[in-house]
Amino acid sequence: MQNQVINVEVWRSDSNGSFANYKVPRLDKQTILDVVTYIQRKLDNTLSYRYSCRVGMCGTCAMTVNGIPRWACRTQATIFDSSDRIRIEPLKNFPVIKDLVVNMDPFFQKWKSAGAAFSAADQYTDDFAKVRPDSIARQAADQAIECIGCGVCYSACDVVKWSPDYLGPAALNRIWTLYNDERQDSRNHLLRNVASDSGCLGCHTTQSCTRFCPKELDPSGSIAGLKRVAFRALF
Ligand code: SF4
Ligand code: SF4
Ligand code: FES
């Protein structure tokens, strides 16, 4: 018979902290976010964690569960039934503020330094841009645009761990959407921003980002696209 209590280890304090043990009643269709919320509301109200939408839209609830970066609100606790405990930690590759809350500043600072913001090529007086839905560029942009900025791919990336300057999969994925957006100003400038070892050329194509992205995006494929156009520009 299934154990009606889940043994949960949760990281407490900052990067010098340790794990605390909790016993959480098992419930039907319980998510990892439900588990963490039970601990905070019923067992220890000093536990810090983030969430907002609870439905896989906002990207704020990401944490490491049994060694894998995941979105907590869409991860069912039952998938860990074969292990005797669930271990919940903050995302790796981010500075820990407290418990499960990490500092996202370095992550978004890299988006900023890569220039990953839309800048219109047209004036506001121009007519609406007409972009064919079946154009190759539009399809490449569409595939990558659903990113919710959760940081799971960044946490999974070994190059981010080894090279603090590496922009990381999410920022590069965003650059790929902008590069393929016909309405974007200075697309070659974007390419110059990321055609370096701290940009797309630094990627080792290990595919961890693609494997763990909860939105099933393909940052590794986006980075391969950037490499392709960067080399083409070179020759
Ligand atoms: S494919 Fe590149 S960006 Fe993605 S996890 Fe591997 S090294 Fe990091
Ligand atoms: S690419 Fe995927 S894993 Fe990375 S931040 Fe966006 S949604 Fe999250
Ligand atoms: S709480 Fe918004 S994605 Fe999980």
mmCIF file of C-alpha atoms and ligand atoms in Angstrom:
data_model
loop_
_atom_site.group_PDB
_atom_site.id
_atom_site.type_symbol
_atom_site.label_atom_id
_atom_site.label_comp_id
_atom_site.label_asym_id
_atom_site.label_seq_id
_atom_site.Cartn_x
_atom_site.Cartn_y
_atom_site.Cartn_z
ATOM 1 C CA MET A 1 0.000 0.000 0.000
ATOM 2 C CA GLN A 2 1.197 3.514 -0.838
ATOM 3 C CA ASN A 3 2.689 5.453 2.097
ATOM 4 C CA GLN A 4 0.228 8.190 3.081
ATOM 5 C CA VAL A 5 3.012 10.498 4.206
ATOM 6 C CA ILE A 6 5.687 12.011 1.969
ATOM 7 C CA ASN A 7 9.113 12.527 3.517
ATOM 8 C CA VAL A 8 10.418 15.826 2.210
ATOM 9 C CA GLU A 9 13.849 17.404 2.581
ATOM 10 C CA VAL A 10 13.901 21.147 1.930
ATOM 11 C CA TRP A 11 16.923 23.418 1.652
ATOM 12 C CA ARG A 12 16.905 26.100 4.333
ATOM 13 C CA SER A 13 18.858 29.341 4.603
ATOM 14 C CA ASP A 14 21.325 30.644 1.989
ATOM 15 C CA SER A 15 24.093 28.776 0.105
ATOM 16 C CA ASN A 16 25.630 27.800 3.485
ATOM 17 C CA GLY A 17 22.385 26.237 4.712
ATOM 18 C CA SER A 18 21.330 22.621 5.127
ATOM 19 C CA PHE A 19 18.302 20.382 4.585
ATOM 20 C CA ALA A 20 15.382 20.234 7.005
ATOM 21 C CA ASN A 21 13.013 17.242 7.136
ATOM 22 C CA TYR A 22 9.230 17.461 6.972
ATOM 23 C CA LYS A 23 6.384 14.974 6.767
ATOM 24 C CA VAL A 24 3.619 16.006 4.394
ATOM 25 C CA PRO A 25 0.285 14.160 3.992
ATOM 26 C CA ARG A 26 -0.124 12.651 0.544
ATOM 27 C CA LEU A 27 -3.058 14.044 -1.438
ATOM 28 C CA ASP A 28 -4.570 13.209 -4.789
ATOM 29 C CA LYS A 29 -3.104 15.215 -7.712
ATOM 30 C CA GLN A 30 -0.725 17.021 -5.340
ATOM 31 C CA THR A 31 1.986 19.109 -6.995
ATOM 32 C CA ILE A 32 5.419 19.973 -5.649
ATOM 33 C CA LEU A 33 4.112 23.516 -5.153
ATOM 34 C CA ASP A 34 1.293 22.054 -2.992
ATOM 35 C CA VAL A 35 3.895 20.182 -0.931
ATOM 36 C CA VAL A 36 5.968 23.324 -0.336
ATOM 37 C CA THR A 37 2.845 25.361 0.428
ATOM 38 C CA TYR A 38 1.680 22.770 2.987
ATOM 39 C CA ILE A 39 5.062 23.000 4.740
ATOM 40 C CA GLN A 40 4.923 26.791 4.826
ATOM 41 C CA ARG A 41 1.297 27.032 5.957
ATOM 42 C CA LYS A 42 1.124 24.108 8.396
ATOM 43 C CA LEU A 43 4.635 23.241 9.554
ATOM 44 C CA ASP A 44 7.032 26.175 9.293
ATOM 45 C CA ASN A 45 5.866 29.613 8.207
ATOM 46 C CA THR A 46 9.457 30.886 7.905
ATOM 47 C CA LEU A 47 9.962 28.883 4.679
ATOM 48 C CA SER A 48 10.491 31.197 1.673
ATOM 49 C CA TYR A 49 9.615 30.258 -1.907
ATOM 50 C CA ARG A 50 8.106 31.946 -4.964
ATOM 51 C CA TYR A 51 5.027 31.330 -7.032
ATOM 52 C CA SER A 52 2.406 33.431 -8.701
ATOM 53 C CA CYS A 53 0.111 31.899 -11.324
ATOM 54 C CA ARG A 54 0.059 28.203 -10.238
ATOM 55 C CA VAL A 55 -0.758 27.222 -13.838
ATOM 56 C CA GLY A 56 2.549 27.217 -15.707
ATOM 57 C CA MET A 57 2.369 30.778 -17.012
ATOM 58 C CA CYS A 58 4.581 33.029 -14.868
ATOM 59 C CA GLY A 59 7.806 31.010 -14.502
ATOM 60 C CA THR A 60 8.370 31.989 -10.853
ATOM 61 C CA CYS A 61 8.016 28.594 -9.127
ATOM 62 C CA ALA A 62 11.072 26.827 -10.569
ATOM 63 C CA MET A 63 13.156 24.811 -8.107
ATOM 64 C CA THR A 64 15.347 21.717 -8.061
ATOM 65 C CA VAL A 65 13.462 18.521 -7.208
ATOM 66 C CA ASN A 66 15.459 15.327 -6.692
ATOM 67 C CA GLY A 67 18.333 16.910 -8.604
ATOM 68 C CA ILE A 68 16.327 18.078 -11.637
ATOM 69 C CA PRO A 69 15.231 21.684 -12.304
ATOM 70 C CA ARG A 70 11.434 21.798 -12.672
ATOM 71 C CA TRP A 71 8.407 24.061 -12.480
ATOM 72 C CA ALA A 72 6.869 23.202 -9.116
ATOM 73 C CA CYS A 73 3.254 24.072 -9.980
ATOM 74 C CA ARG A 74 3.042 21.574 -12.862
ATOM 75 C CA THR A 75 5.122 18.770 -11.335
ATOM 76 C CA GLN A 76 3.035 16.015 -9.732
ATOM 77 C CA ALA A 77 4.460 14.625 -6.480
ATOM 78 C CA THR A 78 3.431 11.105 -7.570
ATOM 79 C CA ILE A 79 6.216 10.971 -10.165
ATOM 80 C CA PHE A 80 8.624 10.553 -7.225
ATOM 81 C CA ASP A 81 6.757 7.575 -5.740
ATOM 82 C CA SER A 82 9.642 5.203 -6.381
ATOM 83 C CA SER A 83 12.052 7.248 -4.226
ATOM 84 C CA ASP A 84 11.602 7.163 -0.457
ATOM 85 C CA ARG A 85 11.876 10.931 -0.144
ATOM 86 C CA ILE A 86 11.567 14.135 -2.155
ATOM 87 C CA ARG A 87 14.479 16.542 -1.942
ATOM 88 C CA ILE A 88 13.687 20.166 -2.834
ATOM 89 C CA GLU A 89 16.448 22.730 -3.360
ATOM 90 C CA PRO A 90 16.778 26.152 -4.984
ATOM 91 C CA LEU A 91 17.700 26.346 -8.679
ATOM 92 C CA LYS A 92 21.394 25.718 -9.302
ATOM 93 C CA ASN A 93 23.586 28.358 -11.018
ATOM 94 C CA PHE A 94 21.747 31.191 -9.209
ATOM 95 C CA PRO A 95 22.797 32.950 -5.986
ATOM 96 C CA VAL A 96 20.507 31.796 -3.166
ATOM 97 C CA ILE A 97 18.736 34.564 -1.268
ATOM 98 C CA LYS A 98 16.915 32.350 1.232
ATOM 99 C CA ASP A 99 15.556 28.788 1.214
ATOM 100 C CA LEU A 100 14.056 28.209 -2.266
ATOM 101 C CA VAL A 101 14.282 31.833 -3.408
ATOM 102 C CA VAL A 102 17.113 32.673 -5.796
ATOM 103 C CA ASN A 103 18.368 35.976 -7.122
ATOM 104 C CA MET A 104 17.250 36.194 -10.778
ATOM 105 C CA ASP A 105 19.216 39.431 -11.431
ATOM 106 C CA PRO A 106 22.294 37.815 -13.070
ATOM 107 C CA PHE A 107 19.962 35.819 -15.359
ATOM 108 C CA PHE A 108 17.976 38.828 -16.596
ATOM 109 C CA GLN A 109 21.062 41.052 -16.626
ATOM 110 C CA LYS A 110 22.409 38.722 -19.317
ATOM 111 C CA TRP A 111 19.257 39.199 -21.411
ATOM 112 C CA LYS A 112 19.846 42.913 -21.078
ATOM 113 C CA SER A 113 23.527 42.807 -21.992
ATOM 114 C CA ALA A 114 22.708 40.642 -25.037
ATOM 115 C CA GLY A 115 20.242 43.328 -26.174
ATOM 116 C CA ALA A 116 17.329 40.889 -25.934
ATOM 117 C CA ALA A 117 14.552 43.475 -26.172
ATOM 118 C CA PHE A 118 12.290 44.221 -29.119
ATOM 119 C CA SER A 119 13.128 47.441 -30.953
ATOM 120 C CA ALA A 120 10.859 48.302 -33.880
ATOM 121 C CA ALA A 121 12.434 48.928 -37.283
ATOM 122 C CA ASP A 122 9.297 50.807 -38.424
ATOM 123 C CA GLN A 123 8.011 54.172 -37.300
ATOM 124 C CA TYR A 124 4.700 54.238 -35.443
ATOM 125 C CA THR A 125 3.189 56.057 -38.422
ATOM 126 C CA ASP A 126 3.981 53.116 -40.744
ATOM 127 C CA ASP A 127 1.336 50.549 -41.619
ATOM 128 C CA PHE A 128 1.247 47.263 -39.670
ATOM 129 C CA ALA A 129 4.026 44.869 -40.705
ATOM 130 C CA LYS A 130 2.692 41.896 -42.629
ATOM 131 C CA VAL A 131 4.637 38.768 -41.717
ATOM 132 C CA ARG A 132 3.599 35.572 -43.465
ATOM 133 C CA PRO A 133 2.826 32.835 -40.870
ATOM 134 C CA ASP A 134 4.420 30.212 -43.133
ATOM 135 C CA SER A 135 7.716 32.046 -43.669
ATOM 136 C CA ILE A 136 10.766 30.157 -42.342
ATOM 137 C CA ALA A 137 11.831 33.088 -40.146
ATOM 138 C CA ARG A 138 8.340 33.453 -38.639
ATOM 139 C CA GLN A 139 8.200 29.750 -37.834
ATOM 140 C CA ALA A 140 11.648 29.853 -36.196
ATOM 141 C CA ALA A 141 10.585 32.832 -34.060
ATOM 142 C CA ASP A 142 7.225 31.266 -33.172
ATOM 143 C CA GLN A 143 8.837 28.070 -31.925
ATOM 144 C CA ALA A 144 11.034 29.909 -29.449
ATOM 145 C CA ILE A 145 8.788 32.729 -28.298
ATOM 146 C CA GLU A 146 6.783 30.942 -25.590
ATOM 147 C CA CYS A 147 9.601 31.268 -23.018
ATOM 148 C CA ILE A 148 8.285 32.147 -19.527
ATOM 149 C CA GLY A 149 11.705 33.147 -18.137
ATOM 150 C CA CYS A 150 11.649 30.418 -15.480
ATOM 151 C CA GLY A 151 15.430 29.849 -15.446
ATOM 152 C CA VAL A 152 15.165 26.033 -15.616
ATOM 153 C CA CYS A 153 17.402 25.841 -18.705
ATOM 154 C CA TYR A 154 19.950 28.200 -17.123
ATOM 155 C CA SER A 155 20.021 26.019 -14.016
ATOM 156 C CA ALA A 156 20.546 22.883 -16.128
ATOM 157 C CA CYS A 157 23.404 24.300 -18.220
ATOM 158 C CA ASP A 158 26.938 23.169 -17.315
ATOM 159 C CA VAL A 159 28.539 25.948 -19.373
ATOM 160 C CA VAL A 160 26.747 28.509 -17.174
ATOM 161 C CA LYS A 161 28.233 26.719 -14.160
ATOM 162 C CA TRP A 162 31.784 26.756 -15.550
ATOM 163 C CA SER A 163 31.728 30.182 -17.260
ATOM 164 C CA PRO A 164 29.942 32.902 -15.315
ATOM 165 C CA ASP A 165 30.097 35.189 -18.397
ATOM 166 C CA TYR A 166 28.183 32.768 -20.631
ATOM 167 C CA LEU A 167 24.857 34.351 -21.581
ATOM 168 C CA GLY A 168 22.993 31.073 -21.187
ATOM 169 C CA PRO A 169 20.246 29.310 -23.143
ATOM 170 C CA ALA A 170 17.292 31.560 -22.304
ATOM 171 C CA ALA A 171 18.928 34.848 -23.342
ATOM 172 C CA LEU A 172 20.274 33.261 -26.533
ATOM 173 C CA ASN A 173 16.887 31.708 -27.289
ATOM 174 C CA ARG A 174 15.369 35.185 -26.980
ATOM 175 C CA ILE A 175 17.980 36.656 -29.327
ATOM 176 C CA TRP A 176 17.051 33.971 -31.866
ATOM 177 C CA THR A 177 13.374 35.036 -31.767
ATOM 178 C CA LEU A 178 14.371 38.665 -32.303
ATOM 179 C CA TYR A 179 16.832 37.812 -35.068
ATOM 180 C CA ASN A 180 14.012 36.056 -36.923
ATOM 181 C CA ASP A 181 11.510 38.850 -36.325
ATOM 182 C CA GLU A 182 11.268 40.888 -39.537
ATOM 183 C CA ARG A 183 10.002 43.868 -37.517
ATOM 184 C CA GLN A 184 13.142 44.016 -35.345
ATOM 185 C CA ASP A 185 15.630 46.831 -35.880
ATOM 186 C CA SER A 186 19.386 46.100 -36.332
ATOM 187 C CA ARG A 187 19.270 42.320 -36.487
ATOM 188 C CA ASN A 188 22.932 42.073 -37.492
ATOM 189 C CA HIS A 189 23.805 44.115 -34.435
ATOM 190 C CA LEU A 190 22.029 41.472 -32.303
ATOM 191 C CA LEU A 191 24.101 38.802 -33.975
ATOM 192 C CA ARG A 192 27.329 40.666 -33.245
ATOM 193 C CA ASN A 193 26.285 40.849 -29.550
ATOM 194 C CA VAL A 194 26.157 37.074 -29.232
ATOM 195 C CA ALA A 195 28.724 35.738 -31.752
ATOM 196 C CA SER A 196 31.422 35.124 -29.134
ATOM 197 C CA ASP A 197 32.522 32.525 -26.585
ATOM 198 C CA SER A 198 30.303 34.103 -23.966
ATOM 199 C CA GLY A 199 27.465 33.892 -26.500
ATOM 200 C CA CYS A 200 26.341 31.184 -28.915
ATOM 201 C CA LEU A 201 29.890 29.991 -29.715
ATOM 202 C CA GLY A 202 30.335 28.949 -26.073
ATOM 203 C CA CYS A 203 27.491 26.404 -26.184
ATOM 204 C CA HIS A 204 28.639 22.759 -26.021
ATOM 205 C CA THR A 205 25.350 21.452 -27.442
ATOM 206 C CA THR A 206 24.763 19.155 -24.468
ATOM 207 C CA GLN A 207 21.008 19.769 -24.877
ATOM 208 C CA SER A 208 20.242 19.850 -21.120
ATOM 209 C CA CYS A 209 18.360 23.127 -21.682
ATOM 210 C CA THR A 210 16.101 21.507 -24.274
ATOM 211 C CA ARG A 211 15.658 18.346 -22.214
ATOM 212 C CA PHE A 212 14.396 20.160 -19.113
ATOM 213 C CA CYS A 213 12.573 23.213 -20.523
ATOM 214 C CA PRO A 214 9.058 22.852 -19.068
ATOM 215 C CA LYS A 215 7.536 24.631 -22.087
ATOM 216 C CA GLU A 216 9.168 22.074 -24.383
ATOM 217 C CA LEU A 217 11.103 24.767 -26.213
ATOM 218 C CA ASP A 218 14.411 24.039 -27.912
ATOM 219 C CA PRO A 219 16.984 26.623 -26.762
ATOM 220 C CA SER A 220 19.754 24.334 -27.983
ATOM 221 C CA GLY A 221 18.231 24.438 -31.482
ATOM 222 C CA SER A 222 17.928 28.241 -31.269
ATOM 223 C CA ILE A 223 21.617 28.482 -30.342
ATOM 224 C CA ALA A 224 22.507 26.184 -33.250
ATOM 225 C CA GLY A 225 20.560 28.596 -35.497
ATOM 226 C CA LEU A 226 22.554 31.543 -34.140
ATOM 227 C CA LYS A 227 25.822 29.684 -34.729
ATOM 228 C CA ARG A 228 24.760 28.941 -38.306
ATOM 229 C CA VAL A 229 24.010 32.568 -39.170
ATOM 230 C CA ALA A 230 27.102 33.788 -37.279
ATOM 231 C CA PHE A 231 29.399 31.532 -39.335
ATOM 232 C CA ARG A 232 27.574 32.447 -42.545
ATOM 233 C CA ALA A 233 28.098 36.157 -41.724
ATOM 234 C CA LEU A 234 31.804 35.473 -41.122
ATOM 235 C CA PHE A 235 32.328 34.040 -44.610
HETATM 236 S S1 SF4 B 1 22.931 23.030 -25.268
HETATM 237 FE FE1 SF4 B 1 24.270 24.762 -24.812
HETATM 238 S S2 SF4 B 1 22.980 26.230 -23.687
HETATM 239 FE FE2 SF4 B 1 21.902 24.234 -23.685
HETATM 240 S S3 SF4 B 1 22.512 23.289 -21.745
HETATM 241 FE FE3 SF4 B 1 23.955 22.552 -23.308
HETATM 242 S S4 SF4 B 1 25.694 23.993 -23.259
HETATM 243 FE FE4 SF4 B 1 23.963 24.959 -22.128
HETATM 244 S S1 SF4 B 2 13.691 28.508 -22.471
HETATM 245 FE FE1 SF4 B 2 12.321 27.135 -21.304
HETATM 246 S S2 SF4 B 2 13.491 26.594 -19.475
HETATM 247 FE FE2 SF4 B 2 14.495 28.375 -20.369
HETATM 248 S S3 SF4 B 2 13.631 30.134 -19.292
HETATM 249 FE FE3 SF4 B 2 12.416 29.815 -21.168
HETATM 250 S S4 SF4 B 2 10.727 28.506 -20.554
HETATM 251 FE FE4 SF4 B 2 12.232 28.379 -18.921
HETATM 252 S S1 FES B 3 3.527 29.405 -10.353
HETATM 253 FE FE1 FES B 3 3.580 30.300 -12.331
HETATM 254 S S2 FES B 3 4.682 28.859 -13.546
HETATM 255 FE FE2 FES B 3 4.467 27.880 -11.601
#
